[in-house]
């Protein structure tokens, strides 16, 4: 296993380039299974999760070439219909092949993804949506066994207890692209990654409208074309670097990002006193002024994203005053709090709300990463903590951030990767 060793107290400066969005890349790679046409995807980040999804579609029959962030996929024939446990256990987003396989070959056998550190992560809404389109789905021996004679367009309601579902919206959209007739997903998730998947499907010759709103219409089409498509930048990676500038009280330029996708994050940074210049495809963040406490209410897009909650908890732990963070999407997404407290943070968890009393400084410590965004939060804390911080099990972080320590080092951080 590998770890990061960080020497805190270094200011950051310079520029960082943002990679393509993990949460666009994964469903779009799965959606490429829909047709036997040639698919070229650009701006694909080189992440563990992307390589796992590539391994899965190759298992199913795709020919794949991946280099320099360009992914060439050609699935002339689906050879297998199963997503095996040893792949799904590494990456729950494997369930995106369900919709694509049902649409392409009318059957799929996908290992049931377990929960993960941040919550039970059920997929009942995915199943409900696919059943509404005419799929017969049975859960047996830890597998989702799905088949259909023909997928038929329908009005699909996949609202869950936490509101809309990004994954279920995308899975149904992929399956409906080739269904007979019209499908309406309402309420649909409107995250930028949902829009990106819809735009990819339209570039492939399908017919989706309403993406970005809570009502998406898909008119089933059988013909498709070869496609070349460039995915959107990763708004969570960009937000993470913006938080890095704020926590180290530094000024940096974040390039190749989409400021419009970060509105709630940048607004929250400005609320605590960070200065932000929003360009066309870049942001300049000045974390240099005195910062003050705030309250964060996590919600679905365009609200403050759950994937930025941990990073802001680290930031607010050294901002004077009392801040609160309310996590409304996942049941167990405060794992970073326990590790931050070991660095001297003053955080109290009350159900779905964390109360943070800012302290003057954090002290370096040996930390254990638990999940992707919590790992990023611990690195941010290490950047500003006094002395040495060691973050173990950073494979969690490598799932969603490409060359994270290299990018931070180029900005002036003292961080290195080594074996535990
Ligand atoms: C996607 O997860 C992202 N993952 C998550 O990012 C992100 O946090 C989440 O959307 C919310 O924005 C990918 O895109 C690969 P949901 P997803 O379905 O699709 C419940 C990261 O760090 N729910 O919108 O799983 C669910 O448990 C990851 O990059 C059901 O109850 O999220 C959650 O409480 C973490 N039944 C809520 O809905 C279902 O069938 C929202 O989940 C599906 C979801």
CSV table of C-alpha atoms and ligand atoms in Angstrom, one decimal:
chain,number,residue,atom,x,y,z
A,1,UNK,CA,0.0,0.0,0.0
A,2,UNK,CA,1.1,3.6,-0.6
A,3,UNK,CA,1.0,6.7,1.5
A,4,UNK,CA,1.6,10.5,1.1
A,5,UNK,CA,4.1,12.2,3.4
A,6,UNK,CA,3.4,15.9,3.6
A,7,UNK,CA,5.4,18.7,5.2
A,8,UNK,CA,2.8,21.4,6.2
A,9,UNK,CA,3.1,25.2,6.0
A,10,UNK,CA,4.1,25.7,2.4
A,11,UNK,CA,2.3,28.4,0.4
A,12,UNK,CA,1.0,27.4,-3.1
A,13,UNK,CA,1.4,29.4,-6.3
A,14,UNK,CA,1.2,29.0,-10.0
A,15,UNK,CA,-1.2,27.1,-12.2
A,16,UNK,CA,-2.9,23.7,-12.2
A,17,UNK,CA,-4.7,22.0,-15.1
A,18,UNK,CA,-7.9,20.1,-14.4
A,19,UNK,CA,-8.5,16.7,-15.9
A,20,UNK,CA,-11.7,15.3,-17.4
A,21,UNK,CA,-14.6,14.4,-15.0
A,22,UNK,CA,-14.5,11.0,-13.5
A,23,UNK,CA,-18.2,10.9,-13.0
A,24,UNK,CA,-18.8,11.6,-16.8
A,25,UNK,CA,-16.1,9.3,-18.0
A,26,UNK,CA,-17.4,6.2,-16.2
A,27,UNK,CA,-21.0,6.3,-17.5
A,28,UNK,CA,-19.9,7.4,-21.0
A,29,UNK,CA,-17.4,4.5,-21.3
A,30,UNK,CA,-20.2,2.1,-20.3
A,31,UNK,CA,-22.6,3.8,-22.8
A,32,UNK,CA,-20.2,3.1,-25.6
A,33,UNK,CA,-21.3,-0.5,-25.4
A,34,UNK,CA,-24.7,0.6,-26.8
A,35,UNK,CA,-23.5,0.4,-30.5
A,36,UNK,CA,-21.1,-1.4,-32.7
A,37,UNK,CA,-19.8,2.0,-34.0
A,38,UNK,CA,-16.4,3.4,-33.3
A,39,UNK,CA,-16.2,5.7,-30.2
A,40,UNK,CA,-13.3,8.1,-29.6
A,41,UNK,CA,-13.4,9.9,-26.2
A,42,UNK,CA,-11.1,12.8,-25.4
A,43,UNK,CA,-10.1,14.4,-22.1
A,44,UNK,CA,-10.5,11.0,-20.3
A,45,UNK,CA,-8.7,11.2,-16.9
A,46,UNK,CA,-6.2,8.4,-16.2
A,47,UNK,CA,-7.7,7.1,-12.9
A,48,UNK,CA,-8.0,3.7,-11.2
A,49,UNK,CA,-11.8,3.8,-11.7
A,50,UNK,CA,-11.4,4.6,-15.4
A,51,UNK,CA,-9.0,1.7,-15.8
A,52,UNK,CA,-11.4,-0.6,-14.0
A,53,UNK,CA,-14.3,0.4,-16.3
A,54,UNK,CA,-12.0,-0.2,-19.3
A,55,UNK,CA,-11.2,-3.7,-17.9
A,56,UNK,CA,-15.0,-4.3,-17.6
A,57,UNK,CA,-15.9,-3.3,-21.1
A,58,UNK,CA,-12.9,-5.3,-22.5
A,59,UNK,CA,-14.3,-8.3,-20.5
A,60,UNK,CA,-17.6,-7.8,-22.3
A,61,UNK,CA,-16.0,-7.7,-25.7
A,62,UNK,CA,-14.8,-4.1,-26.4
A,63,UNK,CA,-11.5,-3.4,-28.2
A,64,UNK,CA,-9.9,-0.5,-26.3
A,65,UNK,CA,-6.8,1.7,-26.8
A,66,UNK,CA,-6.1,4.3,-24.1
A,67,UNK,CA,-3.3,6.8,-24.2
A,68,UNK,CA,-2.7,10.5,-23.6
A,69,UNK,CA,-6.2,10.9,-22.3
A,70,UNK,CA,-7.8,9.6,-25.6
A,71,UNK,CA,-9.8,6.5,-25.3
A,72,UNK,CA,-10.7,4.6,-28.5
A,73,UNK,CA,-13.5,2.0,-28.1
A,74,UNK,CA,-15.0,-0.4,-30.6
A,75,UNK,CA,-17.4,-3.1,-29.5
A,76,UNK,CA,-18.2,-4.8,-32.7
A,77,UNK,CA,-19.8,-7.7,-30.8
A,78,UNK,CA,-20.8,-8.2,-27.2
A,79,UNK,CA,-19.0,-11.4,-26.1
A,80,UNK,CA,-20.1,-11.7,-22.5
A,81,UNK,CA,-23.0,-10.2,-20.5
A,82,UNK,CA,-21.7,-10.5,-17.0
A,83,UNK,CA,-20.0,-7.9,-14.8
A,84,UNK,CA,-18.0,-10.2,-12.4
A,85,UNK,CA,-17.8,-9.6,-8.7
A,86,UNK,CA,-14.0,-9.0,-8.7
A,87,UNK,CA,-14.5,-6.0,-11.0
A,88,UNK,CA,-17.7,-4.6,-9.4
A,89,UNK,CA,-16.3,-4.8,-5.9
A,90,UNK,CA,-13.6,-2.4,-7.0
A,91,UNK,CA,-16.0,0.0,-8.6
A,92,UNK,CA,-19.7,0.2,-7.9
A,93,UNK,CA,-20.3,2.4,-11.1
A,94,UNK,CA,-19.9,-0.9,-13.0
A,95,UNK,CA,-23.7,-1.0,-12.7
A,96,UNK,CA,-23.8,1.5,-15.6
A,97,UNK,CA,-23.3,-1.5,-18.0
A,98,UNK,CA,-26.8,-2.7,-17.0
A,99,UNK,CA,-28.6,-0.2,-19.1
A,100,UNK,CA,-26.2,-0.5,-22.0
A,101,UNK,CA,-26.3,-4.4,-22.1
A,102,UNK,CA,-30.1,-4.5,-21.8
A,103,UNK,CA,-30.4,-2.1,-24.7
A,104,UNK,CA,-27.8,-3.8,-26.9
A,105,UNK,CA,-28.3,-7.6,-26.2
A,106,UNK,CA,-31.4,-7.6,-24.0
A,107,UNK,CA,-29.7,-9.2,-21.0
A,108,UNK,CA,-27.1,-8.6,-18.3
A,109,UNK,CA,-25.8,-10.2,-15.2
A,110,UNK,CA,-24.1,-7.7,-12.9
A,111,UNK,CA,-22.7,-8.4,-9.5
A,112,UNK,CA,-24.7,-6.5,-6.9
A,113,UNK,CA,-22.5,-3.6,-5.8
A,114,UNK,CA,-22.0,-3.6,-2.0
A,115,UNK,CA,-22.2,-0.5,0.0
A,116,UNK,CA,-19.1,1.6,0.6
A,117,UNK,CA,-17.6,3.7,3.4
A,118,UNK,CA,-20.0,6.6,2.8
A,119,UNK,CA,-23.2,4.6,3.0
A,120,UNK,CA,-25.3,1.5,1.9
A,121,UNK,CA,-25.6,2.9,-1.6
A,122,UNK,CA,-28.7,0.9,-2.7
A,123,UNK,CA,-29.5,0.6,-6.4
A,124,UNK,CA,-33.3,0.1,-6.0
A,125,UNK,CA,-34.0,3.2,-8.2
A,126,UNK,CA,-31.9,1.9,-11.0
A,127,UNK,CA,-33.8,-1.4,-10.9
A,128,UNK,CA,-37.2,0.4,-10.6
A,129,UNK,CA,-36.4,2.6,-13.7
A,130,UNK,CA,-35.2,-0.3,-15.8
A,131,UNK,CA,-38.2,-2.4,-14.8
A,132,UNK,CA,-40.5,0.5,-15.9
A,133,UNK,CA,-38.9,0.2,-19.4
A,134,UNK,CA,-39.8,-3.5,-19.5
A,135,UNK,CA,-36.8,-5.3,-18.1
A,136,UNK,CA,-37.3,-8.3,-15.9
A,137,UNK,CA,-34.9,-8.1,-13.0
A,138,UNK,CA,-34.2,-10.6,-10.3
A,139,UNK,CA,-31.6,-10.4,-7.6
A,140,UNK,CA,-30.2,-13.9,-7.0
A,141,UNK,CA,-26.9,-15.2,-5.4
A,142,UNK,CA,-25.5,-11.6,-5.2
A,143,UNK,CA,-26.2,-10.9,-8.8
A,144,UNK,CA,-28.6,-8.6,-10.7
A,145,UNK,CA,-30.0,-10.9,-13.4
A,146,UNK,CA,-31.8,-8.7,-16.0
A,147,UNK,CA,-33.4,-9.5,-19.4
A,148,UNK,CA,-36.0,-8.2,-21.7
A,149,UNK,CA,-37.8,-9.0,-24.9
A,150,UNK,CA,-37.8,-5.4,-25.9
A,151,UNK,CA,-37.3,-2.1,-24.0
A,152,UNK,CA,-40.3,0.1,-24.3
A,153,UNK,CA,-40.3,3.9,-23.7
A,154,UNK,CA,-42.3,5.0,-20.7
A,155,UNK,CA,-42.8,7.8,-18.0
A,156,UNK,CA,-40.2,6.9,-15.4
A,157,UNK,CA,-40.3,8.1,-11.8
A,158,UNK,CA,-37.1,7.4,-9.9
A,159,UNK,CA,-37.2,9.9,-7.1
A,160,UNK,CA,-35.7,8.4,-4.0
A,161,UNK,CA,-35.7,9.3,-0.3
A,162,UNK,CA,-32.9,11.7,-0.9
A,163,UNK,CA,-34.5,13.3,-4.0
A,164,UNK,CA,-33.1,12.6,-7.5
A,165,UNK,CA,-30.4,10.0,-8.3
A,166,UNK,CA,-27.5,10.8,-10.6
A,167,UNK,CA,-26.8,7.1,-11.3
A,168,UNK,CA,-30.3,6.0,-11.8
A,169,UNK,CA,-31.1,8.9,-14.1
A,170,UNK,CA,-28.0,8.0,-16.2
A,171,UNK,CA,-28.7,4.2,-16.3
A,172,UNK,CA,-32.3,4.7,-17.4
A,173,UNK,CA,-31.2,7.3,-20.0
A,174,UNK,CA,-28.7,4.9,-21.5
A,175,UNK,CA,-31.2,2.0,-21.6
A,176,UNK,CA,-34.0,4.3,-23.1
A,177,UNK,CA,-31.8,5.6,-25.9
A,178,UNK,CA,-32.6,2.6,-28.0
A,179,UNK,CA,-36.0,1.7,-26.5
A,180,UNK,CA,-39.1,1.7,-28.7
A,181,UNK,CA,-41.0,5.0,-28.2
A,182,UNK,CA,-40.5,7.9,-25.9
A,183,UNK,CA,-39.2,7.9,-22.3
A,184,UNK,CA,-39.6,10.7,-19.8
A,185,UNK,CA,-37.5,10.7,-16.7
A,186,UNK,CA,-39.0,12.9,-14.0
A,187,UNK,CA,-37.6,14.0,-11.6
A,188,UNK,CA,-34.3,13.6,-13.3
A,189,UNK,CA,-30.9,14.6,-11.8
A,190,UNK,CA,-29.5,17.7,-13.4
A,191,UNK,CA,-25.8,17.4,-12.5
A,192,UNK,CA,-23.3,18.5,-15.3
A,193,UNK,CA,-22.2,14.8,-15.6
A,194,UNK,CA,-25.8,13.8,-16.5
A,195,UNK,CA,-25.8,16.5,-19.2
A,196,UNK,CA,-22.5,15.2,-20.5
A,197,UNK,CA,-23.8,11.7,-20.8
A,198,UNK,CA,-26.9,13.0,-22.7
A,199,UNK,CA,-24.7,15.1,-25.0
A,200,UNK,CA,-22.5,12.1,-25.7
A,201,UNK,CA,-25.5,10.0,-26.6
A,202,UNK,CA,-26.8,12.7,-28.9
A,203,UNK,CA,-23.4,12.9,-30.6
A,204,UNK,CA,-23.7,9.2,-31.1
A,205,UNK,CA,-27.0,9.7,-33.0
A,206,UNK,CA,-29.6,9.3,-30.2
A,207,UNK,CA,-32.3,11.8,-29.3
A,208,UNK,CA,-32.3,13.3,-25.8
A,209,UNK,CA,-33.7,16.7,-24.7
A,210,UNK,CA,-34.2,18.4,-21.4
A,211,UNK,CA,-30.8,17.3,-19.9
A,212,UNK,CA,-29.9,19.8,-17.2
A,213,UNK,CA,-33.5,20.1,-16.1
A,214,UNK,CA,-35.6,17.8,-13.8
A,215,UNK,CA,-37.4,16.4,-16.9
A,216,UNK,CA,-35.5,14.5,-19.5
A,217,UNK,CA,-37.1,13.2,-22.7
A,218,UNK,CA,-35.5,10.4,-24.7
A,219,UNK,CA,-36.9,9.4,-28.1
A,220,UNK,CA,-35.7,5.8,-28.8
A,221,UNK,CA,-33.6,5.5,-31.9
A,222,UNK,CA,-32.1,2.4,-33.5
A,223,UNK,CA,-29.5,4.0,-35.7
A,224,UNK,CA,-26.2,5.3,-34.4
A,225,UNK,CA,-23.0,6.7,-35.8
A,226,UNK,CA,-19.2,6.7,-35.2
A,227,UNK,CA,-18.5,9.4,-32.6
A,228,UNK,CA,-15.7,11.6,-31.3
A,229,UNK,CA,-16.6,13.3,-28.0
A,230,UNK,CA,-14.6,15.3,-25.4
A,231,UNK,CA,-15.9,15.1,-21.8
A,232,UNK,CA,-16.3,18.0,-19.4
A,233,UNK,CA,-13.7,19.0,-16.8
A,234,UNK,CA,-13.9,17.5,-13.3
A,235,UNK,CA,-15.7,20.1,-11.2
A,236,UNK,CA,-14.8,18.3,-8.0
A,237,UNK,CA,-11.1,18.2,-8.8
A,238,UNK,CA,-11.3,22.0,-9.6
A,239,UNK,CA,-13.2,22.6,-6.3
A,240,UNK,CA,-10.6,20.6,-4.4
A,241,UNK,CA,-7.7,22.7,-5.7
A,242,UNK,CA,-9.7,25.9,-4.9
A,243,UNK,CA,-10.1,24.6,-1.4
A,244,UNK,CA,-6.3,23.9,-1.3
A,245,UNK,CA,-5.6,27.5,-2.2
A,246,UNK,CA,-8.0,28.7,0.5
A,247,UNK,CA,-6.7,26.4,3.3
A,248,UNK,CA,-3.1,27.4,2.6
A,249,UNK,CA,-4.1,31.1,2.2
A,250,UNK,CA,-2.5,31.1,-1.3
A,251,UNK,CA,-3.3,32.4,-4.7
A,252,UNK,CA,-3.4,29.9,-7.6
A,253,UNK,CA,-4.9,29.7,-11.1
A,254,UNK,CA,-7.0,26.7,-12.0
A,255,UNK,CA,-7.1,26.0,-15.7
A,256,UNK,CA,-9.1,23.9,-18.1
A,257,UNK,CA,-12.1,23.9,-15.8
A,258,UNK,CA,-15.7,25.0,-16.2
A,259,UNK,CA,-16.5,27.8,-13.7
A,260,UNK,CA,-20.2,27.6,-14.4
A,261,UNK,CA,-20.2,24.1,-12.9
A,262,UNK,CA,-18.7,25.3,-9.7
A,263,UNK,CA,-21.0,28.2,-8.8
A,264,UNK,CA,-22.1,26.9,-5.4
A,265,UNK,CA,-18.5,26.1,-4.4
A,266,UNK,CA,-17.1,29.4,-5.5
A,267,UNK,CA,-20.0,31.3,-3.9
A,268,UNK,CA,-19.3,29.5,-0.6
A,269,UNK,CA,-15.6,30.4,-0.9
A,270,UNK,CA,-16.4,34.1,-1.5
A,271,UNK,CA,-18.9,33.9,1.5
A,272,UNK,CA,-16.0,33.0,3.8
A,273,UNK,CA,-13.7,35.7,2.4
A,274,UNK,CA,-11.8,34.1,-0.4
A,275,UNK,CA,-11.5,36.2,-3.5
A,276,UNK,CA,-12.4,34.4,-6.8
A,277,UNK,CA,-11.9,35.6,-10.4
A,278,UNK,CA,-14.1,33.6,-12.7
A,279,UNK,CA,-12.8,33.3,-16.3
A,280,UNK,CA,-14.1,31.5,-19.4
A,281,UNK,CA,-12.3,28.2,-18.7
A,282,UNK,CA,-10.2,29.1,-15.6
A,283,UNK,CA,-10.5,30.5,-12.1
A,284,UNK,CA,-8.0,32.5,-10.0
A,285,UNK,CA,-8.4,31.9,-6.3
A,286,UNK,CA,-6.9,34.2,-3.7
A,287,UNK,CA,-7.1,32.7,-0.3
A,288,UNK,CA,-5.0,35.4,1.2
A,289,UNK,CA,-7.5,37.4,3.3
A,290,UNK,CA,-8.8,36.7,6.8
A,291,UNK,CA,-11.5,34.0,6.4
A,292,UNK,CA,-14.6,33.6,8.6
A,293,UNK,CA,-17.0,30.8,9.5
A,294,UNK,CA,-20.1,29.8,7.5
A,295,UNK,CA,-22.8,27.1,7.2
A,296,UNK,CA,-22.9,24.5,4.5
A,297,UNK,CA,-26.0,22.7,3.4
A,298,UNK,CA,-25.2,19.8,1.1
A,299,UNK,CA,-27.8,19.1,-1.6
A,300,UNK,CA,-28.3,18.0,-5.2
A,301,UNK,CA,-27.0,20.2,-8.1
A,302,UNK,CA,-26.9,23.2,-8.4
A,303,UNK,CA,-26.6,23.2,-4.6
A,304,UNK,CA,-23.4,22.6,-2.7
A,305,UNK,CA,-22.2,19.2,-3.8
A,306,UNK,CA,-21.7,16.3,-1.3
A,307,UNK,CA,-18.4,15.5,-3.1
A,308,UNK,CA,-17.0,18.8,-1.8
A,309,UNK,CA,-18.2,18.4,1.8
A,310,UNK,CA,-15.1,16.7,3.3
A,311,UNK,CA,-12.7,19.2,1.7
A,312,UNK,CA,-14.7,22.2,3.1
A,313,UNK,CA,-14.7,20.5,6.5
A,314,UNK,CA,-10.9,20.5,6.5
A,315,UNK,CA,-10.9,24.1,5.3
A,316,UNK,CA,-13.4,25.3,8.0
A,317,UNK,CA,-11.5,23.5,10.7
A,318,UNK,CA,-8.9,26.3,10.7
A,319,UNK,CA,-11.3,29.2,10.0
A,320,UNK,CA,-12.1,31.4,13.0
A,321,UNK,CA,-15.6,31.0,14.4
A,322,UNK,CA,-18.2,28.2,14.4
A,323,UNK,CA,-19.3,26.6,11.1
A,324,UNK,CA,-21.7,23.8,10.4
A,325,UNK,CA,-21.9,21.3,7.6
A,326,UNK,CA,-25.2,19.4,7.0
A,327,UNK,CA,-24.8,16.3,4.8
A,328,UNK,CA,-28.1,15.3,3.3
A,329,UNK,CA,-27.1,12.9,0.6
A,330,UNK,CA,-25.1,10.1,2.2
A,331,UNK,CA,-25.5,8.5,5.5
A,332,UNK,CA,-21.9,8.2,6.6
A,333,UNK,CA,-19.8,10.9,5.0
A,334,UNK,CA,-18.1,12.4,8.0
A,335,UNK,CA,-15.3,9.8,8.2
A,336,UNK,CA,-12.7,12.6,7.7
A,337,UNK,CA,-13.9,14.3,10.9
A,338,UNK,CA,-12.4,11.7,13.2
A,339,UNK,CA,-9.0,12.0,11.5
A,340,UNK,CA,-9.1,15.8,11.4
A,341,UNK,CA,-9.8,15.7,15.2
A,342,UNK,CA,-6.6,13.7,15.6
A,343,UNK,CA,-4.8,16.7,14.1
A,344,UNK,CA,-6.4,19.0,16.6
A,345,UNK,CA,-9.6,20.0,14.8
A,346,UNK,CA,-12.6,20.8,17.1
A,347,UNK,CA,-15.5,19.1,15.4
A,348,UNK,CA,-18.7,17.7,17.0
A,349,UNK,CA,-21.0,15.4,15.0
A,350,UNK,CA,-24.7,15.7,15.7
A,351,UNK,CA,-26.5,13.3,13.4
A,352,UNK,CA,-26.3,14.7,9.8
A,353,UNK,CA,-24.6,17.9,11.0
A,354,UNK,CA,-21.0,18.6,11.9
A,355,UNK,CA,-20.3,21.6,14.1
A,356,UNK,CA,-16.8,22.9,13.5
A,357,UNK,CA,-15.1,25.4,15.9
A,358,UNK,CA,-12.2,26.8,14.0
A,359,UNK,CA,-8.7,26.4,15.7
A,360,UNK,CA,-5.6,28.4,15.1
A,361,UNK,CA,-3.6,25.4,13.8
A,362,UNK,CA,-3.6,21.7,13.1
A,363,UNK,CA,-0.8,19.4,14.0
A,364,UNK,CA,0.6,16.8,11.6
A,365,UNK,CA,-0.3,13.2,12.3
A,366,UNK,CA,-0.5,9.7,10.9
A,367,UNK,CA,-3.9,9.4,9.2
A,368,UNK,CA,-5.9,6.7,7.5
A,369,UNK,CA,-7.8,7.5,4.3
A,370,UNK,CA,-11.3,5.9,4.2
A,371,UNK,CA,-12.9,7.1,1.0
A,372,UNK,CA,-12.1,9.2,-2.1
A,373,UNK,CA,-13.1,12.7,-0.9
A,374,UNK,CA,-12.2,12.1,2.7
A,375,UNK,CA,-8.7,11.3,1.5
A,376,UNK,CA,-8.5,14.6,-0.3
A,377,UNK,CA,-9.7,16.4,2.8
A,378,UNK,CA,-6.9,14.8,4.8
A,379,UNK,CA,-4.3,15.9,2.3
A,380,UNK,CA,-5.6,19.5,2.4
A,381,UNK,CA,-5.3,19.4,6.2
A,382,UNK,CA,-1.8,18.1,5.9
A,383,UNK,CA,-0.8,21.0,3.6
A,384,UNK,CA,-1.5,23.5,6.4
A,385,UNK,CA,-0.7,21.4,9.5
A,386,UNK,CA,2.4,22.0,11.6
A,387,UNK,CA,5.0,19.4,10.9
A,388,UNK,CA,4.7,16.1,9.1
A,389,UNK,CA,1.4,14.4,8.1
A,390,UNK,CA,1.3,10.8,6.7
A,391,UNK,CA,-1.9,9.8,4.8
A,392,UNK,CA,-2.1,6.1,4.4
A,393,UNK,CA,-4.2,3.9,1.9
A,394,UNK,CA,-4.1,6.6,-0.8
A,395,UNK,CA,-5.4,4.1,-3.4
A,396,UNK,CA,-8.8,5.7,-2.3
A,397,UNK,CA,-7.5,9.0,-3.7
A,398,UNK,CA,-6.0,7.5,-6.9
A,399,UNK,CA,-9.5,6.4,-7.8
A,400,UNK,CA,-10.6,10.0,-8.5
A,401,UNK,CA,-7.6,12.3,-8.7
A,402,UNK,CA,-4.9,12.0,-11.5
A,403,UNK,CA,-1.4,12.8,-10.3
A,404,UNK,CA,-2.7,14.6,-7.3
A,405,UNK,CA,0.6,14.9,-5.5
A,406,UNK,CA,2.5,15.9,-8.6
A,407,UNK,CA,0.0,18.7,-9.3
A,408,UNK,CA,0.3,19.9,-5.6
A,409,UNK,CA,4.1,19.7,-5.7
A,410,UNK,CA,4.1,21.8,-8.9
A,411,UNK,CA,2.1,24.4,-6.9
A,412,UNK,CA,4.8,24.4,-4.2
A,413,UNK,CA,3.5,21.8,-1.7
A,414,UNK,CA,6.0,19.5,0.0
A,415,UNK,CA,4.3,16.2,-0.6
A,416,UNK,CA,5.7,12.8,-1.8
A,417,UNK,CA,4.3,9.4,-2.4
A,418,UNK,CA,6.0,6.4,-0.9
A,419,UNK,CA,5.3,2.8,0.1
A,420,UNK,CA,3.9,2.2,3.5
B,1,LIG,C1,-22.9,9.8,-8.0
B,1,LIG,O1,-23.1,8.7,-7.2
B,1,LIG,C2,-21.4,10.0,-7.9
B,1,LIG,N1,-20.7,8.9,-8.4
B,1,LIG,C3,-21.0,10.4,-6.5
B,1,LIG,O2,-19.6,10.7,-6.5
B,1,LIG,C4,-21.8,11.6,-6.0
B,1,LIG,O3,-21.5,11.8,-4.7
B,1,LIG,C5,-23.3,11.3,-6.2
B,1,LIG,O4,-23.6,10.9,-7.6
B,1,LIG,C6,-24.2,12.5,-5.8
B,1,LIG,O5,-23.9,13.6,-6.6
B,1,LIG,C7,-20.6,8.7,-9.7
B,1,LIG,O6,-21.1,9.4,-10.5
B,1,LIG,C8,-19.7,7.5,-10.1
B,1,LIG,P1,-27.0,9.1,-6.4
B,1,LIG,P2,-24.6,7.9,-7.2
B,1,LIG,O7,-27.7,8.0,-7.1
B,1,LIG,O8,-25.1,7.9,-8.6
B,1,LIG,C9,-29.5,7.2,-2.9
B,1,LIG,C10,-17.4,10.6,-5.8
B,1,LIG,O9,-16.9,10.9,-4.8
B,1,LIG,N2,-29.9,6.1,-3.9
B,1,LIG,O10,-27.3,10.5,-6.9
B,1,LIG,O11,-24.5,6.6,-6.5
B,1,LIG,C11,-28.0,7.1,-2.6
B,1,LIG,O12,-27.7,6.1,-1.6
B,1,LIG,C12,-18.7,9.9,-5.8
B,1,LIG,O13,-17.0,10.9,-7.0
B,1,LIG,C13,-30.9,5.2,-3.6
B,1,LIG,O14,-31.5,5.3,-2.5
B,1,LIG,O15,-25.5,8.9,-6.3
B,1,LIG,C14,-27.8,8.5,-2.1
B,1,LIG,O16,-28.2,8.6,-0.7
B,1,LIG,C15,-19.2,9.5,-4.4
B,1,LIG,N3,-31.2,4.3,-4.5
B,1,LIG,C16,-28.7,9.4,-2.9
B,1,LIG,O17,-29.7,8.5,-3.5
B,1,LIG,C17,-30.6,4.2,-5.7
B,1,LIG,O18,-31.0,3.3,-6.5
B,1,LIG,C18,-28.1,10.0,-4.1
B,1,LIG,O19,-27.3,9.0,-4.8
B,1,LIG,C19,-29.6,5.1,-6.0
B,1,LIG,C20,-29.3,6.1,-5.1
